[in-house]
Short mmCIF file of C-alpha atoms in Angstrom, two decimals:
data_model
loop_
_atom_site.label_atom_id
_atom_site.label_comp_id
_atom_site.label_asym_id
_atom_site.label_seq_id
_atom_site.Cartn_x
_atom_site.Cartn_y
_atom_site.Cartn_z
CA SER A 1 14.83 -0.87 -10.81
CA GLN A 2 13.13 -2.65 -8.41
CA LYS A 3 9.24 -3.58 -10.45
CA ILE A 4 6.03 -5.30 -9.42
CA GLU A 5 3.77 -5.54 -11.97
CA GLN A 6 0.31 -6.78 -12.08
CA ASN A 7 -2.19 -7.18 -14.90
CA SER A 8 -3.71 -3.67 -15.26
CA GLU A 9 -6.32 -6.06 -17.89
CA ALA A 10 -8.90 -5.83 -15.07
CA LEU A 11 -10.57 -9.43 -14.62
CA ASN A 12 -14.04 -10.32 -15.19
CA ILE A 13 -15.54 -13.11 -13.52
CA GLN A 14 -19.38 -15.34 -12.91
CA GLU A 15 -19.58 -15.68 -9.44
CA GLY A 16 -18.97 -19.21 -8.30
CA LYS A 17 -15.66 -19.11 -10.17
CA THR A 18 -12.08 -18.56 -9.12
CA ALA A 19 -10.28 -15.60 -9.63
CA THR A 20 -6.67 -16.36 -9.99
CA LEU A 21 -4.49 -13.14 -9.47
CA THR A 22 -0.81 -12.86 -10.88
CA CYS A 23 1.65 -10.34 -9.23
CA ASN A 24 5.31 -11.12 -10.84
CA TYR A 25 7.76 -8.85 -9.17
CA THR A 26 12.32 -8.02 -10.46
CA ASN A 27 14.61 -6.78 -8.45
CA TYR A 28 13.79 -8.05 -4.98
CA SER A 29 15.00 -10.65 -3.13
CA PRO A 30 11.65 -10.14 -1.06
CA ALA A 31 11.86 -12.87 2.51
CA TYR A 32 7.63 -12.28 2.43
CA LEU A 33 4.73 -11.23 0.04
CA GLN A 34 1.54 -9.42 0.89
CA TRP A 35 -1.37 -9.35 -0.50
CA TYR A 36 -3.78 -6.12 -0.11
CA ARG A 37 -7.52 -5.11 -0.81
CA GLN A 38 -8.88 -1.75 -2.07
CA ASP A 39 -11.89 -0.43 -2.65
CA PRO A 40 -12.25 3.14 -3.95
CA GLY A 41 -11.89 5.69 -1.51
CA ARG A 42 -10.33 3.54 1.03
CA GLY A 43 -7.24 2.18 1.59
CA PRO A 44 -5.50 -1.47 1.50
CA VAL A 45 -6.55 -3.62 3.79
CA PHE A 46 -4.45 -6.23 4.78
CA LEU A 47 -4.96 -10.26 3.08
CA LEU A 48 -2.44 -12.67 3.52
CA LEU A 49 1.28 -12.80 3.82
CA ILE A 50 3.48 -15.26 3.22
CA ARG A 51 7.17 -15.70 3.40
CA GLU A 52 9.57 -16.49 1.03
CA ASN A 53 9.66 -20.50 2.73
CA GLU A 54 6.76 -20.71 2.28
CA LYS A 55 5.36 -22.73 -0.70
CA GLU A 56 1.48 -22.34 -0.13
CA LYS A 57 -0.66 -20.09 2.16
CA ARG A 58 -4.51 -20.24 3.41
CA LYS A 59 -7.15 -17.68 4.90
CA GLU A 60 -10.02 -19.22 3.99
CA ARG A 61 -11.76 -18.69 -0.02
CA LEU A 62 -8.45 -17.17 -0.42
CA LYS A 63 -4.97 -18.76 -1.19
CA VAL A 64 -1.52 -17.22 -2.71
CA THR A 65 0.95 -19.64 -3.80
CA PHE A 66 4.64 -18.06 -3.64
CA ASP A 67 7.52 -19.40 -6.03
CA THR A 68 11.19 -17.15 -5.82
CA THR A 69 12.39 -18.72 -8.62
CA LEU A 70 10.10 -17.81 -11.48
CA LYS A 71 9.58 -14.48 -9.09
CA GLN A 72 5.48 -14.54 -8.85
CA SER A 73 2.92 -14.79 -6.40
CA LEU A 74 -0.45 -16.26 -8.19
CA PHE A 75 -3.32 -15.01 -5.57
CA HIS A 76 -6.51 -16.88 -6.04
CA ILE A 77 -10.22 -17.23 -4.41
CA THR A 78 -12.56 -19.65 -4.80
CA ALA A 79 -16.31 -19.84 -4.77
CA SER A 80 -16.07 -15.72 -5.39
CA GLN A 81 -18.82 -13.85 -5.13
CA PRO A 82 -20.13 -9.97 -5.82
CA ALA A 83 -18.65 -8.97 -2.86
CA ASP A 84 -14.65 -10.03 -3.37
CA SER A 85 -15.04 -7.18 -6.20
CA ALA A 86 -12.36 -4.87 -6.18
CA THR A 87 -8.70 -3.73 -6.80
CA TYR A 88 -5.94 -6.30 -5.62
CA LEU A 89 -2.53 -5.36 -4.56
CA CYS A 90 1.21 -7.31 -3.87
CA ALA A 91 3.45 -5.71 -1.82
CA LEU A 92 7.37 -6.86 -1.66
CA ASP A 93 9.46 -4.97 1.44
CA LYS A 94 12.17 -2.62 -0.64
CA THR A 95 14.74 -3.78 1.44
CA ASN A 96 13.09 -6.29 4.00
CA SER A 97 13.09 -4.15 6.64
CA GLY A 98 9.92 -4.90 7.58
CA TYR A 99 8.08 -1.20 6.52
CA ALA A 100 9.27 -0.07 3.50
CA LEU A 101 6.63 -1.65 1.11
CA ASN A 102 6.30 -0.77 -2.99
CA PHE A 103 3.28 -1.76 -4.27
CA GLY A 104 2.19 -3.05 -7.50
CA LYS A 105 -0.62 -0.92 -9.64
CA GLY A 106 -2.95 -3.39 -8.56
CA THR A 107 -5.44 -5.59 -10.33
CA SER A 108 -9.34 -4.62 -10.69
CA LEU A 109 -12.01 -7.86 -9.85
CA LEU A 110 -15.44 -8.32 -10.66
CA VAL A 111 -17.25 -10.75 -10.28
CA THR A 112 -20.99 -10.18 -11.85
CA PRO A 113 -23.96 -12.29 -10.84
CA GLY B 1 -12.70 1.14 18.08
CA ALA B 2 -11.66 3.88 15.55
CA GLY B 3 -8.46 3.18 12.82
CA VAL B 4 -7.00 5.41 11.67
CA SER B 5 -8.18 8.86 10.25
CA GLN B 6 -6.43 11.15 7.39
CA SER B 7 -7.35 14.88 7.23
CA PRO B 8 -7.97 16.74 4.66
CA SER B 9 -9.90 14.55 3.20
CA ASN B 10 -9.44 16.30 -0.28
CA LYS B 11 -7.55 19.03 -1.33
CA VAL B 12 -7.44 21.86 -3.75
CA THR B 13 -4.36 23.51 -3.59
CA GLU B 14 -2.58 26.44 -6.34
CA LYS B 15 0.87 25.42 -7.88
CA GLY B 16 3.64 26.52 -5.98
CA LYS B 17 1.95 26.86 -1.92
CA ASP B 18 3.20 24.44 0.83
CA VAL B 19 -0.19 22.20 2.21
CA GLU B 20 -0.27 19.55 5.53
CA LEU B 21 -1.49 16.81 5.01
CA ARG B 22 -2.19 15.21 9.09
CA CYS B 23 -2.67 11.30 10.01
CA ASP B 24 -3.88 10.24 13.71
CA PRO B 25 -2.57 6.52 13.88
CA ILE B 26 -4.69 4.10 15.75
CA SER B 27 -4.58 4.45 19.41
CA GLY B 28 -1.57 2.31 20.66
CA HIS B 29 0.04 2.32 18.08
CA THR B 30 3.96 2.52 18.12
CA ALA B 31 4.33 2.78 14.08
CA LEU B 32 3.10 5.48 11.44
CA TYR B 33 4.04 4.68 6.89
CA TRP B 34 2.64 7.81 4.48
CA TYR B 35 2.10 6.38 1.39
CA ARG B 36 1.95 8.03 -2.25
CA GLN B 37 -0.55 6.72 -4.78
CA SER B 38 -0.41 8.60 -7.69
CA LEU B 39 -2.50 8.32 -10.30
CA GLY B 40 -1.67 5.06 -12.65
CA GLN B 41 0.80 4.16 -9.78
CA GLY B 42 0.75 1.63 -7.02
CA LEU B 43 1.77 2.90 -4.16
CA GLU B 44 5.08 4.67 -3.23
CA PHE B 45 6.81 4.09 0.46
CA LEU B 46 7.60 7.61 2.14
CA ILE B 47 8.97 7.90 5.44
CA TYR B 48 8.41 5.38 8.50
CA PHE B 49 8.56 6.82 12.37
CA GLN B 50 9.36 3.80 14.75
CA GLY B 51 8.80 5.39 18.79
CA ASN B 52 11.31 7.58 19.78
CA SER B 53 13.97 6.06 16.92
CA ALA B 54 15.17 8.92 14.20
CA PRO B 55 12.37 8.25 11.12
CA ASP B 56 13.72 6.45 7.57
CA LYS B 57 12.48 9.39 5.59
CA SER B 58 14.30 7.06 2.23
CA GLY B 59 11.42 7.09 -0.11
CA LEU B 60 11.20 11.36 0.31
CA PRO B 61 11.39 11.94 -3.33
CA SER B 62 12.73 15.74 -2.75
CA ASP B 63 13.66 18.00 -0.39
CA ARG B 64 10.26 19.78 -0.51
CA PHE B 65 8.68 16.91 1.97
CA SER B 66 9.43 16.16 4.89
CA ALA B 67 7.13 15.02 8.33
CA GLU B 68 6.84 15.14 11.74
CA ARG B 69 5.02 12.83 14.28
CA THR B 70 4.66 14.87 17.30
CA GLY B 71 4.36 13.03 21.20
CA GLY B 72 4.62 9.41 19.48
CA SER B 73 0.69 10.44 17.78
CA VAL B 74 -0.18 13.02 15.27
CA SER B 75 1.77 12.74 12.36
CA THR B 76 1.87 15.49 9.53
CA LEU B 77 2.98 15.05 6.14
CA THR B 78 4.58 18.40 5.02
CA ILE B 79 4.56 19.73 0.96
CA GLN B 80 5.98 22.63 0.31
CA ARG B 81 6.56 24.68 -3.01
CA THR B 82 4.06 22.03 -4.63
CA GLN B 83 4.77 21.02 -8.42
CA GLN B 84 1.56 19.04 -10.28
CA GLU B 85 3.55 16.61 -9.99
CA ASP B 86 2.35 16.28 -6.58
CA SER B 87 -1.13 15.30 -7.82
CA ALA B 88 -2.00 12.45 -5.30
CA VAL B 89 -3.74 9.89 -2.99
CA TYR B 90 -1.30 10.04 0.74
CA LEU B 91 -2.19 7.27 2.71
CA CYS B 92 -0.77 6.84 6.21
CA ALA B 93 -0.58 3.73 8.05
CA SER B 94 -0.16 2.52 10.96
CA SER B 95 0.58 -0.75 13.27
CA LEU B 96 1.59 -2.12 16.69
CA GLN B 97 4.95 -2.44 16.61
CA GLY B 98 7.40 -1.38 13.01
CA ALA B 99 6.30 -4.90 10.33
CA ASP B 100 3.44 -5.66 12.14
CA THR B 101 -0.04 -5.80 10.05
CA GLN B 102 -0.16 -2.54 8.43
CA TYR B 103 -3.93 -0.13 9.31
CA PHE B 104 -4.41 1.99 6.55
CA GLY B 105 -6.99 4.61 6.76
CA PRO B 106 -8.93 6.65 4.06
CA GLY B 107 -6.50 8.52 1.96
CA THR B 108 -6.02 12.59 1.33
CA ARG B 109 -6.13 13.46 -1.90
CA LEU B 110 -4.13 16.03 -3.43
CA THR B 111 -4.88 18.33 -5.89
CA VAL B 112 -1.76 20.63 -6.87
CA LEU B 113 -2.73 23.26 -9.93
#
């Protein structure tokens, strides 16, 4: 069956450091992978999409890598800030339909001053 | 502009009762999605509406679940004869077109006693 695995342990880092979150998947042949942010009591908010032919994508302090051989994506937040504290979700399209996303359980990030 | 809204925000019901959850998408968005987030699980795709096309119901977990989208706007997710395992947060999202960035509502937390 299709699985998306994210580190279930919360990640605690100091302000200013780089946070790195991991997403591993099995039984997907994804054309793309997405990362979302979710705050308590809120719906997920889209951050970045990376396609299978892209090794790396950047947006401001965010960087995503995508290795289809390892079946893994890494999500980096550089110069982290307390406002970055949230749960970060990795999402894959079940059938490359363009809409049927399944999400990992997410990794909670806490950035302390 | 207004985002995706969902009602009610919380719903407590007794096992065996029917419930209706409502989603108001962003005005002008033609695509609408329902997801379920069970405790300790990632978001799970349930159903997708695009314009006047037949919905993709492939994610609905049983025939107790159904959804409608009237007039290409508001959507209702109905769960008949609720079971305790239906307890979850039900999230709705909309996008301008199918396969575009999805914008999520805050969700409805359903508790089945």
